[in-house]
Short mmCIF file of C-alpha atoms and ligand atoms in Angstrom, two decimals:
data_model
loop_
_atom_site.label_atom_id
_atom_site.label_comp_id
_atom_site.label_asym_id
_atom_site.label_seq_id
_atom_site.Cartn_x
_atom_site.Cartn_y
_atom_site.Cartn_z
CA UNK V 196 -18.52 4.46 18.07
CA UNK V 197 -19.32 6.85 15.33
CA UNK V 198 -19.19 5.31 11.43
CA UNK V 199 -19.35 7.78 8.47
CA UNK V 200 -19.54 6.64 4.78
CA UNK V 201 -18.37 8.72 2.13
CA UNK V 202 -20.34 9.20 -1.13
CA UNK V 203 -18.15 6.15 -2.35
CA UNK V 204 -18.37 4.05 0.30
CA UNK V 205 -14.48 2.59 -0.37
CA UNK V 206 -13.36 3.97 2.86
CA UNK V 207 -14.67 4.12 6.19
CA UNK V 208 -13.93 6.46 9.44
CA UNK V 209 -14.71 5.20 12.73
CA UNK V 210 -13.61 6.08 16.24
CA UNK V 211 -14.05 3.02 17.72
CA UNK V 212 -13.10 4.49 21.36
CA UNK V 213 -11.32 7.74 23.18
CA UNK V 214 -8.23 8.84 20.89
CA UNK V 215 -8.65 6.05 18.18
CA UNK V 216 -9.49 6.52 14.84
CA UNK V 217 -9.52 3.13 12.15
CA UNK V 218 -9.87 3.74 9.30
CA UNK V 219 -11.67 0.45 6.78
CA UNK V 220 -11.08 -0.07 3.58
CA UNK V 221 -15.04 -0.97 2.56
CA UNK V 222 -14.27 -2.74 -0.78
CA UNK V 223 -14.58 -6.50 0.35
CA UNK V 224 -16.10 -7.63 -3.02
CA UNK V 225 -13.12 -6.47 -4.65
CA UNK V 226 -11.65 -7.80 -1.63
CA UNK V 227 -10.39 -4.23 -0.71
CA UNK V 228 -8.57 -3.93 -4.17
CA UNK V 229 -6.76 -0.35 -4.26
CA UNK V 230 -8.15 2.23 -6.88
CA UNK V 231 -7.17 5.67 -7.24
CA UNK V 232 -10.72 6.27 -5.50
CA UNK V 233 -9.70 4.26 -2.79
CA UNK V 234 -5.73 6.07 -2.48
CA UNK V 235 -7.12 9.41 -2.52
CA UNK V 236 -10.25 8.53 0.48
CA UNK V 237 -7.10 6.76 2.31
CA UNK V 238 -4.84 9.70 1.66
CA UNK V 239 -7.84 12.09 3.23
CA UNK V 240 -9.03 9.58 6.03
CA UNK V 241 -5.48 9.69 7.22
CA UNK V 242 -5.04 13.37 6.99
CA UNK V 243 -8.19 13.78 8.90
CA UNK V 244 -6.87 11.45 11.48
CA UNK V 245 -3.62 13.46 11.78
CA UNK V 246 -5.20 16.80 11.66
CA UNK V 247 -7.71 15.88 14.89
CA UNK V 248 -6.01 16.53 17.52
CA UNK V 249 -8.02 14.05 19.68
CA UNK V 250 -6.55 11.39 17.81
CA UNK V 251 -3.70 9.84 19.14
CA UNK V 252 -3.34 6.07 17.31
CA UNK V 253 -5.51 5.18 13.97
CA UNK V 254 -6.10 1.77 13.18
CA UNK V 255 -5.78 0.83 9.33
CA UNK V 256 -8.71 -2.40 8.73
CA UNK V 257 -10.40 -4.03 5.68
CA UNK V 258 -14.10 -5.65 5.60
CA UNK V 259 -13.87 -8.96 4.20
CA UNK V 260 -11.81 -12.01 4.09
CA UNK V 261 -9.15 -10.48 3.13
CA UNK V 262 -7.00 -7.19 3.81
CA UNK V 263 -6.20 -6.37 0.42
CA UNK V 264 -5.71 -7.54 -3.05
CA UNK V 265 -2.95 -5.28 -3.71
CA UNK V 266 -3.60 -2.55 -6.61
CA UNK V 267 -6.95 -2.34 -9.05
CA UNK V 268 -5.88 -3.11 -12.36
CA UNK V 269 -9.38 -3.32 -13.35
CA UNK V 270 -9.06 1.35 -14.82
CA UNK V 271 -10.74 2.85 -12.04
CA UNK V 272 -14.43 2.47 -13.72
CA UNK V 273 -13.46 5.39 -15.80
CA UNK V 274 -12.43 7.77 -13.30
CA UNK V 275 -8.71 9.42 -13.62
CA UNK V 276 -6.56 11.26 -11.93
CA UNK V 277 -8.40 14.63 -13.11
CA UNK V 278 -10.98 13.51 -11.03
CA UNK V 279 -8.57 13.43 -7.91
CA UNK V 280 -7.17 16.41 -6.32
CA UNK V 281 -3.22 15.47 -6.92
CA UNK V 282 -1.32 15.28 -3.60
CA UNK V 283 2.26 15.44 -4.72
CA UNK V 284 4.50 17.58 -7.26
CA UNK V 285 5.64 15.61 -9.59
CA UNK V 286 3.02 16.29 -12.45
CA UNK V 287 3.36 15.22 -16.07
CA UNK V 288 0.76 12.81 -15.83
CA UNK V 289 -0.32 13.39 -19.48
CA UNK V 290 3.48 13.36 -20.75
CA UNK V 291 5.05 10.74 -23.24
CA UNK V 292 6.86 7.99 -22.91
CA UNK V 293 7.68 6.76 -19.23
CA UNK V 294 7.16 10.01 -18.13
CA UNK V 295 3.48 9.81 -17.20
CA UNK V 296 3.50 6.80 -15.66
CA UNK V 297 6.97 7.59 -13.34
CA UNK V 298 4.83 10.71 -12.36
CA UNK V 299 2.08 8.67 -11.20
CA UNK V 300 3.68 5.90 -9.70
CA UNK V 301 5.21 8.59 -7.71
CA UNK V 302 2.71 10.32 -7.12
CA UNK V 303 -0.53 7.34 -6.19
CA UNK V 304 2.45 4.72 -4.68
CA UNK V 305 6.09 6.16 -3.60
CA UNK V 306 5.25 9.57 -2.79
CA UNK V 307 1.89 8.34 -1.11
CA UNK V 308 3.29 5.81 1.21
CA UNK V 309 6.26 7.79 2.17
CA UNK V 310 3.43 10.32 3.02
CA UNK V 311 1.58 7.55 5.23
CA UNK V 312 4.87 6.01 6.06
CA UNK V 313 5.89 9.63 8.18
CA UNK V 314 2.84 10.39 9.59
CA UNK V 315 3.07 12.22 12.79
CA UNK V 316 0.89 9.71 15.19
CA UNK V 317 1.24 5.65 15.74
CA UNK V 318 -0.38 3.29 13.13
CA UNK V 319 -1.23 -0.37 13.20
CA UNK V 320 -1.74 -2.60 10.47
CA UNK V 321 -4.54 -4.39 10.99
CA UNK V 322 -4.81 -7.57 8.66
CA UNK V 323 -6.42 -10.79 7.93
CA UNK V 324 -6.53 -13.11 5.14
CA UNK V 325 -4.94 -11.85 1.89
CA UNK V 326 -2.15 -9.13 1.76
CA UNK V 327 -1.24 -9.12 -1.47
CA UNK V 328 1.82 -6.96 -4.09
CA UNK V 329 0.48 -3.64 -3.27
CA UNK V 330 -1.31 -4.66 -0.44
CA UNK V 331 1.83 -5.30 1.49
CA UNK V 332 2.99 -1.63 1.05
CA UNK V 333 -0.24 -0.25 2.86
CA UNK V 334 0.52 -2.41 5.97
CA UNK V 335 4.36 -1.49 5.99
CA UNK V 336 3.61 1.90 6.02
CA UNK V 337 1.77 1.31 9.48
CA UNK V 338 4.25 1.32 12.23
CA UNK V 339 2.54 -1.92 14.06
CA UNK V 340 0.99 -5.07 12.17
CA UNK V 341 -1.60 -6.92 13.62
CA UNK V 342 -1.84 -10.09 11.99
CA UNK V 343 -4.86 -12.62 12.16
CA UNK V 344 -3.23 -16.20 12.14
CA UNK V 345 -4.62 -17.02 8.61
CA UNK V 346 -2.89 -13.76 7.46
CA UNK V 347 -0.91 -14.42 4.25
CA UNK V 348 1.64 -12.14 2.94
CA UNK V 349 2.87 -11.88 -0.54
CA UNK V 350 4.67 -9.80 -3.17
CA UNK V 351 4.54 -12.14 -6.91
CA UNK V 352 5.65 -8.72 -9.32
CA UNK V 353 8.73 -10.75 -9.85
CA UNK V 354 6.32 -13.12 -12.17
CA UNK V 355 5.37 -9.63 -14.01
CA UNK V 356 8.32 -8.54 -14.81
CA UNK V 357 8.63 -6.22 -12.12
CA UNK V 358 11.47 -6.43 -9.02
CA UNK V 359 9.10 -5.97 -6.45
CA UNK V 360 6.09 -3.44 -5.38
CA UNK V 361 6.72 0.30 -5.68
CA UNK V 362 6.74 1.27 -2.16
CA UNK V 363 10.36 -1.08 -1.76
CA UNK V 364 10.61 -1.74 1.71
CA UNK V 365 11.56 -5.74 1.96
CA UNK V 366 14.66 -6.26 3.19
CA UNK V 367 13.48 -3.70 5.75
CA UNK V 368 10.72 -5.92 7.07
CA UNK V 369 12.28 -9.22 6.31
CA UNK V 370 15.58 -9.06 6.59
CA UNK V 371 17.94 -9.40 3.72
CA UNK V 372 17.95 -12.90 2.60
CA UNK V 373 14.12 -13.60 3.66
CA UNK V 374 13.57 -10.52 1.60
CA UNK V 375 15.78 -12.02 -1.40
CA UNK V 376 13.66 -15.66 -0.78
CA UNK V 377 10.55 -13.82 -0.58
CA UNK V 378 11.14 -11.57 -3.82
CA UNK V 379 12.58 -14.06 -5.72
CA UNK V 380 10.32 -17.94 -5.66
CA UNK V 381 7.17 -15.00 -4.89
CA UNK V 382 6.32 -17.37 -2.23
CA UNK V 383 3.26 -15.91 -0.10
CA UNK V 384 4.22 -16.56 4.00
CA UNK V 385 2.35 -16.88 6.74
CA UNK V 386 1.85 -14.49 9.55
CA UNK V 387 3.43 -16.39 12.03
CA UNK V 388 6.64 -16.74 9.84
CA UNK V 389 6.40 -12.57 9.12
CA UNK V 390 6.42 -12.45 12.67
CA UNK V 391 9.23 -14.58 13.57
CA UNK V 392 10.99 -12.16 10.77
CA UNK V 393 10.13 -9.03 12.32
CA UNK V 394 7.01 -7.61 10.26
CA UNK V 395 4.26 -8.50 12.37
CA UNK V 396 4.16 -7.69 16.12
CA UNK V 397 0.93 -9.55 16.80
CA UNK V 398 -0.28 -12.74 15.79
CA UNK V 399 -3.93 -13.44 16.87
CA UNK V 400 -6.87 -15.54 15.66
CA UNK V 401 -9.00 -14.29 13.29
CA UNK V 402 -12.02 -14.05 15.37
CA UNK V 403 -10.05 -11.57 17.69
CA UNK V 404 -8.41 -9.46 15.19
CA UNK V 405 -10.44 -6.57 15.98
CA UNK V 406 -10.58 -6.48 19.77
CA UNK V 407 -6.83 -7.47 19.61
CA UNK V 408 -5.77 -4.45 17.75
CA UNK V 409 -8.24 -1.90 19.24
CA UNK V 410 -7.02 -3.49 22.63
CA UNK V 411 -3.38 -2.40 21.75
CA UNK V 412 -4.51 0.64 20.16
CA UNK V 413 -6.07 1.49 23.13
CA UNK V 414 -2.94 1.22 25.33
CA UNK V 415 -0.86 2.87 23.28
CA UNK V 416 -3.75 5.92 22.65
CA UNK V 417 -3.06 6.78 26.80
CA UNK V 418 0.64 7.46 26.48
CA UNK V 419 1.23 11.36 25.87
CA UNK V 420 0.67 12.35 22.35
CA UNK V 421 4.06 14.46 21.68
CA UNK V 422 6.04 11.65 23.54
CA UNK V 423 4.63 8.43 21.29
CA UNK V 424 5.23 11.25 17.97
CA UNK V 425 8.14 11.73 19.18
CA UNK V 426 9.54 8.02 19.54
CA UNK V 427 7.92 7.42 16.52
CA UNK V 428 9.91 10.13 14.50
CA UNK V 429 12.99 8.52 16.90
CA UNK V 430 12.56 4.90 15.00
CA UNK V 431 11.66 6.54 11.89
CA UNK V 432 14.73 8.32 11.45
CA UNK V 433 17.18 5.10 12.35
CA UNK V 434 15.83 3.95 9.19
CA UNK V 435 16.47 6.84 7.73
CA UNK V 436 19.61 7.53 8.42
CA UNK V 437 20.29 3.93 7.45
CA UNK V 438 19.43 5.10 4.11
CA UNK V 439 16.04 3.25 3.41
CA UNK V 440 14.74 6.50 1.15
CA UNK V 441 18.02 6.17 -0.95
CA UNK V 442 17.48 2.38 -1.41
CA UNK V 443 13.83 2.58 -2.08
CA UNK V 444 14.41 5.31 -4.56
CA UNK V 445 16.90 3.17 -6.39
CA UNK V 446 14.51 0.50 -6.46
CA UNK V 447 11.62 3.03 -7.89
CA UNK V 448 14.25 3.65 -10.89
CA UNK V 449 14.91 0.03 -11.59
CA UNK V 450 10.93 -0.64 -11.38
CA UNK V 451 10.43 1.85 -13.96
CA UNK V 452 13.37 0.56 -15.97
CA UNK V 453 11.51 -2.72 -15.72
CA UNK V 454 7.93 -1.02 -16.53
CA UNK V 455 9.85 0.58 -19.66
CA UNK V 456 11.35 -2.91 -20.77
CA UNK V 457 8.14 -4.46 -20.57
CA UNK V 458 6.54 -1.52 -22.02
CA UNK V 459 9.28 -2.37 -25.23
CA UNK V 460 8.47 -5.61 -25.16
CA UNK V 461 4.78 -5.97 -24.43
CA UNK V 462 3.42 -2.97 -25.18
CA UNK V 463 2.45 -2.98 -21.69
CA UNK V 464 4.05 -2.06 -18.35
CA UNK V 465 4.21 -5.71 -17.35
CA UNK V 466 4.25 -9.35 -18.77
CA UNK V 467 1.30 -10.22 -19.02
CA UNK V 468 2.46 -13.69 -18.94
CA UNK V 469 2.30 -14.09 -15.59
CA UNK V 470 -1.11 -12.41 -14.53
CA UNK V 471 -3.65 -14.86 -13.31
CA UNK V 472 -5.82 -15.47 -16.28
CA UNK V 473 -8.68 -13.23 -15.28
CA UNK V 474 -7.12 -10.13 -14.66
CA UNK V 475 -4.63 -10.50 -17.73
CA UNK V 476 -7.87 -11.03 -19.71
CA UNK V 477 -8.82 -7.74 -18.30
CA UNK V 478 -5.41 -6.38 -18.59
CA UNK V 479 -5.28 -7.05 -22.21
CA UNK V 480 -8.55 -6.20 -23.47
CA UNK V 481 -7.83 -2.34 -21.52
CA UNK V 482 -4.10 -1.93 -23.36
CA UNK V 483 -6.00 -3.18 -27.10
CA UNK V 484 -8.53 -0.47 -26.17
CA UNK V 485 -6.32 2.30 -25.33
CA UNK V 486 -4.34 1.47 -28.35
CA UNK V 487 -7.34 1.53 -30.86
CA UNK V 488 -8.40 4.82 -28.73
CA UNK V 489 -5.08 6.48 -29.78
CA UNK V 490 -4.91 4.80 -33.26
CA UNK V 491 -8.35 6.65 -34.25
CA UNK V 492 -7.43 9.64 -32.60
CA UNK V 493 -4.76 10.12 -34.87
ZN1 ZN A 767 4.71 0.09 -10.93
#
């Protein structure tokens, strides 16, 4: 196995055996919370995966107890995008009104999991614990989950104002009404309920989470590359032509509308009403500073 470490340390590349990269979010004390460092390391780990041709099946894992916290609300410890080399087109970042943050939200979310979402070689989902709001996008955009039995999955934007996370894939995983349940009480489920709905492939105890999915990974990584992209881009496109991008990008435009009524409301993309009381502390305190930032700035 080879492990390399970036000069951040929030994501990890390791080829764990022949024609398998995984790739592991290293953020367990912030329980793999997702940053803009973090998207942009992801975003390159899996282009590096995609571009080496020896690599036939990469593995997406998080250290820790859990698989991911969903997105960092926490500002990035200061970085911004200018310190990220932008991926997508869309641009505007600096723009006024809901301009900037459409841009971004299509840029760091939509555009980036649609990105993940079509990459050319198999993905599995590798997850344990926690998969929280934004968290649940990075596993859907893996073509196989792996779940660990204590696996919990959960999307609670409804309770911020918000009709669900970015990357709107739901009723595709869950089946309409499960998805309507599942948006709508904000209920977390378990894996073995995901699975009996269709998003999970695996369920496995937590202790074999690892070997389980390299295991499978490993099967799959001695089929013929071009045949398993091919089947891939196969399933893919079913979807596709089922008109998942249409519906998703319908349900980008009604999050924004909601991020602009909250914005009106608020002053803030969300309610903060229904942020656990730590991070809406946090939440707060960053929107009255950015406010008395542009206040004295004129
Ligand atoms: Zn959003």
């Amino acid at each position: 196995m080879t492990a390399e470490t970036g000069a951040s340390a929030q994501i990890r590349y390791e080829t764990p055996a022949p024609h398998v990269a995984r790739i592991v979010m290293a953020r367990p004390e912030a329980h793999n919370a997702q940053g803009l460092r973090m998207t942009y390391e992801l975003n390159a780990a899996f282009d590096r995966a995609a571009h080496d041709d020896a690599i036939k099946v990469i593995i997406l894992a998080g250290d820790g107890r859990n698989f991911s916290a969903g997105h960092d609300l926490s500002g990035d410890g200061g970085e911004t995008w200018r310190d990220f080399g932008t991926v997508g087109t869309w641009a505007g970042f600096d723009a006024q009104g809901a301009e900037a943050r459409y841009g971004r939200e299509m840029e760091i979310y939509l555009e980036m999991c649609e990105r993940w979402r079509n990459l050319s070689k198999p993905t599995i989902a590798q997850v344990q614990g926690k998969c929280i709001a934004g968290g649940l996008m990075l596993a859907w955009v893996c073509d196989l989950i792996v779940a660990s039995d204590d696996a919990t999955f959960k999307d609670p934007v409804i309770d911020f104002g918000i009709c669900g996370v970015e990357f709107f894939n739901h009723p595709w995983e869950l089946g309409i009404r499960k998805a309507k349940e599942f948006l709508f009480t904000a209920d977390e489920i378990g894996a073995a309920e995901a699975a009996a709905h269709g998003m999970v492939n695996r369920v496995v105890p937590r202790d074999e989470l690892a070997a389980a999915t390299l295991a499978l990974a490993e099967k799959i990584a001695a089929k013929p590359a071009f045949a398993l992209k091919a089947a891939k881009q196969a399933v893919n496109h079913v979807q596709d032509v089922q008109g998942r991008r249409n519906a998703q990008m319908h349900a980008f435009s009604l999050h924004h509308l909601l991020h602009a009524h909250n914005e009106l409301i608020y002053g803030m993309p969300m309610d903060p009403n229904g942020l656990p009381e730590a991070v809406r502390d946090k939440v707060l305190a960053r929107v009255a500073r950015a406010k008395a930032a542009k206040n004295a700035a004129g």
